[in-house]
Short mmCIF file of C-alpha atoms in Angstrom, two decimals:
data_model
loop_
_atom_site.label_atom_id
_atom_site.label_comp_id
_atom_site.label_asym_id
_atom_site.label_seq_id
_atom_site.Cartn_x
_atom_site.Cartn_y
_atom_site.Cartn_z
CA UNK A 14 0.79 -7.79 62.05
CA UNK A 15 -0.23 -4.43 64.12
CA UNK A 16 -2.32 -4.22 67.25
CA UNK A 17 -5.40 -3.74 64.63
CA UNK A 18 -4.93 -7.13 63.83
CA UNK A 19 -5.45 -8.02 67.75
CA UNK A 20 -8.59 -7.57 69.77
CA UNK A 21 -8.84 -8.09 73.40
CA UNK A 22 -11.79 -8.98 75.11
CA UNK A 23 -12.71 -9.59 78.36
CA UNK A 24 -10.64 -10.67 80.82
CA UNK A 25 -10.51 -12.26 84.80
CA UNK A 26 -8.74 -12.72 87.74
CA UNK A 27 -9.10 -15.11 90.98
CA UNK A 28 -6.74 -16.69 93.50
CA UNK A 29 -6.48 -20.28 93.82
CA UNK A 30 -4.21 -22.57 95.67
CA UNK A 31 -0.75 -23.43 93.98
CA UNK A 32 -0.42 -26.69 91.79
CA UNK A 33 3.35 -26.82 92.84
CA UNK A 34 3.87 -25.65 96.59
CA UNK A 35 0.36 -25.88 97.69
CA UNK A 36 0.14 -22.84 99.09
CA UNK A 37 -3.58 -21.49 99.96
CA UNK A 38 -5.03 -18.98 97.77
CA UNK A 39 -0.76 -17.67 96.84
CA UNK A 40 -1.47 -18.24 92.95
CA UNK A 41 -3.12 -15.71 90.76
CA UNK A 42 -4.98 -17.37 87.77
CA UNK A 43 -5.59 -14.46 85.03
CA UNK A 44 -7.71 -15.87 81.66
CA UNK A 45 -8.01 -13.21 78.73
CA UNK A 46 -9.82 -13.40 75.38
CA UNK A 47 -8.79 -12.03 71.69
CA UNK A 48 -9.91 -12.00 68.74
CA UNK A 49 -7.14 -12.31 66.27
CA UNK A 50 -7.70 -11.36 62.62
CA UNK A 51 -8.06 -14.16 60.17
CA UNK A 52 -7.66 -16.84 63.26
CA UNK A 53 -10.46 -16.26 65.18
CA UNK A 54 -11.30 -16.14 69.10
CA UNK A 55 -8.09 -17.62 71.67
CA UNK A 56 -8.37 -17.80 75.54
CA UNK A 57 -4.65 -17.29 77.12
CA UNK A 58 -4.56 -17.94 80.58
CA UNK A 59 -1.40 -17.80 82.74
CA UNK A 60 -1.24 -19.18 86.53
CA UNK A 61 1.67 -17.25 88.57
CA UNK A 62 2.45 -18.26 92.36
CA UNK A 63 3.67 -15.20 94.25
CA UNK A 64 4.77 -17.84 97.33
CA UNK A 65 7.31 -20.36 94.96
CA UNK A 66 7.38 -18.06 91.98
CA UNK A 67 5.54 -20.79 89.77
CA UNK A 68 4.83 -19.51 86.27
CA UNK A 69 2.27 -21.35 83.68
CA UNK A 70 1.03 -19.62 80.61
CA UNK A 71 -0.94 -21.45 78.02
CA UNK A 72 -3.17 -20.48 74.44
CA UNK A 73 -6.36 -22.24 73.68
CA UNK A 74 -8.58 -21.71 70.08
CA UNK A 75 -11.87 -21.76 70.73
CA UNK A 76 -13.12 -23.14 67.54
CA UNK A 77 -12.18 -26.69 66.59
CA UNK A 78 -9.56 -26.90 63.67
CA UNK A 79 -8.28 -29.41 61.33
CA UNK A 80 -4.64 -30.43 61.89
CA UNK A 81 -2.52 -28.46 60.24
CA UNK A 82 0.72 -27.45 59.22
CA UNK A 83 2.08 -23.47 58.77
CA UNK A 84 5.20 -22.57 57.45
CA UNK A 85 7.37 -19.36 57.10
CA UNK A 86 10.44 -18.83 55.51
CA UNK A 87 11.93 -16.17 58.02
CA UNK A 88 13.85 -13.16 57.02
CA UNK A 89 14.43 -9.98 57.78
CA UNK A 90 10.98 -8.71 57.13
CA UNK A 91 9.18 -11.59 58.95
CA UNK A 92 10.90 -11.43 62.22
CA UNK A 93 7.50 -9.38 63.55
CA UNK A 94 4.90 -11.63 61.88
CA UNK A 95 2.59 -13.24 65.02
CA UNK A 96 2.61 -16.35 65.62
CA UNK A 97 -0.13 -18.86 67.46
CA UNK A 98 1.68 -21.95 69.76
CA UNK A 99 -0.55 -24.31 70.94
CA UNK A 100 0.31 -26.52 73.89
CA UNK A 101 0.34 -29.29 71.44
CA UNK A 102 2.05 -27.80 68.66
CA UNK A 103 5.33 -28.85 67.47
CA UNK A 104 8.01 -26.00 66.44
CA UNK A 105 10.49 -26.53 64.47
CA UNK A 106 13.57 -25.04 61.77
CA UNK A 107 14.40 -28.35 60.04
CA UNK A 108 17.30 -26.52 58.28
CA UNK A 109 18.98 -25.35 61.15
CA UNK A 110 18.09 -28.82 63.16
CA UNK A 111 16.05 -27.61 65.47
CA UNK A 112 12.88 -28.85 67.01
CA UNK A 113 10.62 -28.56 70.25
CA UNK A 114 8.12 -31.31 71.02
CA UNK A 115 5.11 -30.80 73.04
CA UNK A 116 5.36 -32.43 76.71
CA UNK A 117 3.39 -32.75 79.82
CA UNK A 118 4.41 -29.29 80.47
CA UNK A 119 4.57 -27.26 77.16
CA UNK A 120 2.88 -24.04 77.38
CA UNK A 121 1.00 -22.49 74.65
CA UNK A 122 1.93 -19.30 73.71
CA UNK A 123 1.51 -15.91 71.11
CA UNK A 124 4.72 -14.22 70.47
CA UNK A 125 6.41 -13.03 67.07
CA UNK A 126 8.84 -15.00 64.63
CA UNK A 127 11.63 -13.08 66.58
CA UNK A 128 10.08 -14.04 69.90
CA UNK A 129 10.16 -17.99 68.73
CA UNK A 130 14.33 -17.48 67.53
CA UNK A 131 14.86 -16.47 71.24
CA UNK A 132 12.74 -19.49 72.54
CA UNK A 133 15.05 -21.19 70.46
CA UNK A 134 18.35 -19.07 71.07
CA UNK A 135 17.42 -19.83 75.30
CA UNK A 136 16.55 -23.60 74.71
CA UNK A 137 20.46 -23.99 73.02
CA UNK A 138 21.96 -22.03 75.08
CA UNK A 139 20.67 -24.12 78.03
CA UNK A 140 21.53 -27.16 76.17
CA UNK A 141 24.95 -25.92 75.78
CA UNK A 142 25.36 -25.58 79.60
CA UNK A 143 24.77 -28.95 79.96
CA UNK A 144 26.63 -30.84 77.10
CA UNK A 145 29.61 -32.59 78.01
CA UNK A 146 31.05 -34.28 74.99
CA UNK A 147 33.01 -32.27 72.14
CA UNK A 148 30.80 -33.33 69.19
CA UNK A 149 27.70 -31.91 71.20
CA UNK A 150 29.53 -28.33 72.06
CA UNK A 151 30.23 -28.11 68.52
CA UNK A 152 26.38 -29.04 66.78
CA UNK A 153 24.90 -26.85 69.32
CA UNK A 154 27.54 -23.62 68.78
CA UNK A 155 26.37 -24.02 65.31
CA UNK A 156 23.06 -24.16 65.70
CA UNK A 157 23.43 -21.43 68.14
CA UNK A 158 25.34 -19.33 65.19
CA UNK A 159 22.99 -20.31 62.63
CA UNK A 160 20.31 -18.63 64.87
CA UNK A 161 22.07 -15.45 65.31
CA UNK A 162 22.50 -14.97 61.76
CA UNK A 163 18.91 -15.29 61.19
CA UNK A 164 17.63 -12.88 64.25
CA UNK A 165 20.17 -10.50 62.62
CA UNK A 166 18.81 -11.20 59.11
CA UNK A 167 21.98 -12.64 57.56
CA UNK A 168 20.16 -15.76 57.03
CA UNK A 169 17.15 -17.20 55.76
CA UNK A 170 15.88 -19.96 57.58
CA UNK A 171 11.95 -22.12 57.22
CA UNK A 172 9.68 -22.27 60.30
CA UNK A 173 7.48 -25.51 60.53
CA UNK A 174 4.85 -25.75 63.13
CA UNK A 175 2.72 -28.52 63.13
CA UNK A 176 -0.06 -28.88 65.33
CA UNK A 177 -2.37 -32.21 65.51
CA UNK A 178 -5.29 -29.96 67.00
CA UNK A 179 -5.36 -26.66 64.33
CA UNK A 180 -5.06 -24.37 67.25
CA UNK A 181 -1.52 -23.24 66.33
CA UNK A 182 -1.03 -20.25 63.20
CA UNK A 183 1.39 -18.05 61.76
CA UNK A 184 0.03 -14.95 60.45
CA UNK A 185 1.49 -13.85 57.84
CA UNK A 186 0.50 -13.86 54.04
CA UNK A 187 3.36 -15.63 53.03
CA UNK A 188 2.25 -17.83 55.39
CA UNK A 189 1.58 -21.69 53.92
CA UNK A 190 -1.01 -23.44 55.37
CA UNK A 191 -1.41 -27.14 54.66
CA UNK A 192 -3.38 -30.17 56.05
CA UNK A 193 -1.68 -32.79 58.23
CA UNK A 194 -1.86 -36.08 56.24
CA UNK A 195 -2.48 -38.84 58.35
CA UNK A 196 1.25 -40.39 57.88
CA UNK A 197 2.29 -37.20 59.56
CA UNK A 198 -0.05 -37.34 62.54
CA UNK A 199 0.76 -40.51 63.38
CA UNK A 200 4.52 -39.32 64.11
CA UNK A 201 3.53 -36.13 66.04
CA UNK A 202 3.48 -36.10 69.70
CA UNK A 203 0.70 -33.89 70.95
CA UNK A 204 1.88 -33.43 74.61
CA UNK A 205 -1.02 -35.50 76.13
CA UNK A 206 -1.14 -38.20 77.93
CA UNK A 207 -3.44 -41.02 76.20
CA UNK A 208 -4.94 -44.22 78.33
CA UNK A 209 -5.71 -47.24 75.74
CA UNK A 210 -8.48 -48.90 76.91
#
């Protein structure tokens, strides 16, 4: 995808107080729209606290979608296809055994297929920091490996996102796009917090 494919549109800025310190008026809260080609119109908005250092960013459609699921088998030549996160979407390369959830505090985001492998290469890496038993050190060096080899195109590897809302895409033409049936739903975790009445 070039920046053809990409349209910004208008954008603002105001101070408000931090979420996380409090502090008065410290927190610059910057919303942009684009129109991306073959998606449609997204908001991104990112909150930044110049007091605590606080960072938030997050990607909202703003057309209602179907759930859906996208996949990509990455390679070499896919590594710069864009990609739409929602907040609620779930990421994932079930052949390498990876997978991020949404939670209370997932972000959305737009990045490339590359950009996603170093979500993913940060996330293990992390992980790896904090595993303590042998069999752990071992699954996540592999996984670790195994997404190495496909950033340097040694390796083919499928990317699944799944997103209960529709607001999450990959674009690229080799690109599947396929309904969520509602088997699949029911297993997804959207990142919200729901209140039964």
């Amino acid at each position: 995808m070039n920046n053809d494919d990409m349209k910004t549109g208008k954008q603002a800025t105001m101070k408000i107080d931090c979420p996380v310190c409090g502090g008065k008026n410290t927190a610059s809260y910057l919303t942009q729209t684009h129109e991306l080609a073959y998606f449609g119109e997204i908001v991104e908005s990112t909150i930044q606290c110049e007091k605590c250092g606080f960072r938030h960013n997050d990607v909202l459609a703003t057309e209602q979608k179907d759930p859906a699921k996208h996949s990509l088998t990455i390679t070499k030549n896919s590594l710069d296809s864009r990609v739409v996160r929602s907040q609620s979407a779930t990421v994932s390369l079930p052949e390498i055994g990876i997978k991020v959830e949404p939670g209370p505090k997932s972000e959305g985001y737009i990045s490339n297929v590359e950009g996603v492998l170093v979500r993913f290469v940060r996330a293990t890496e992390r992980a790896l920091n904090m595993f303590r038993d042998d069999l752990s050190q071992e699954n996540g060096k592999k996984v670790l490996d195994n997404l190495n080899k496909v950033l340097d195109g040694e390796m083919e590897t499928l990317l699944l996102i799944e997103d209960p809302f529709g607001q999450s895409k990959i674009m690229d033409v080799r690109a599947k796009t396929e309904p969520l049936s509602d088997e699949e739903l029911k297993h997804l975790k959207t990142g919200f917090t729901v209140i039964d009445e």
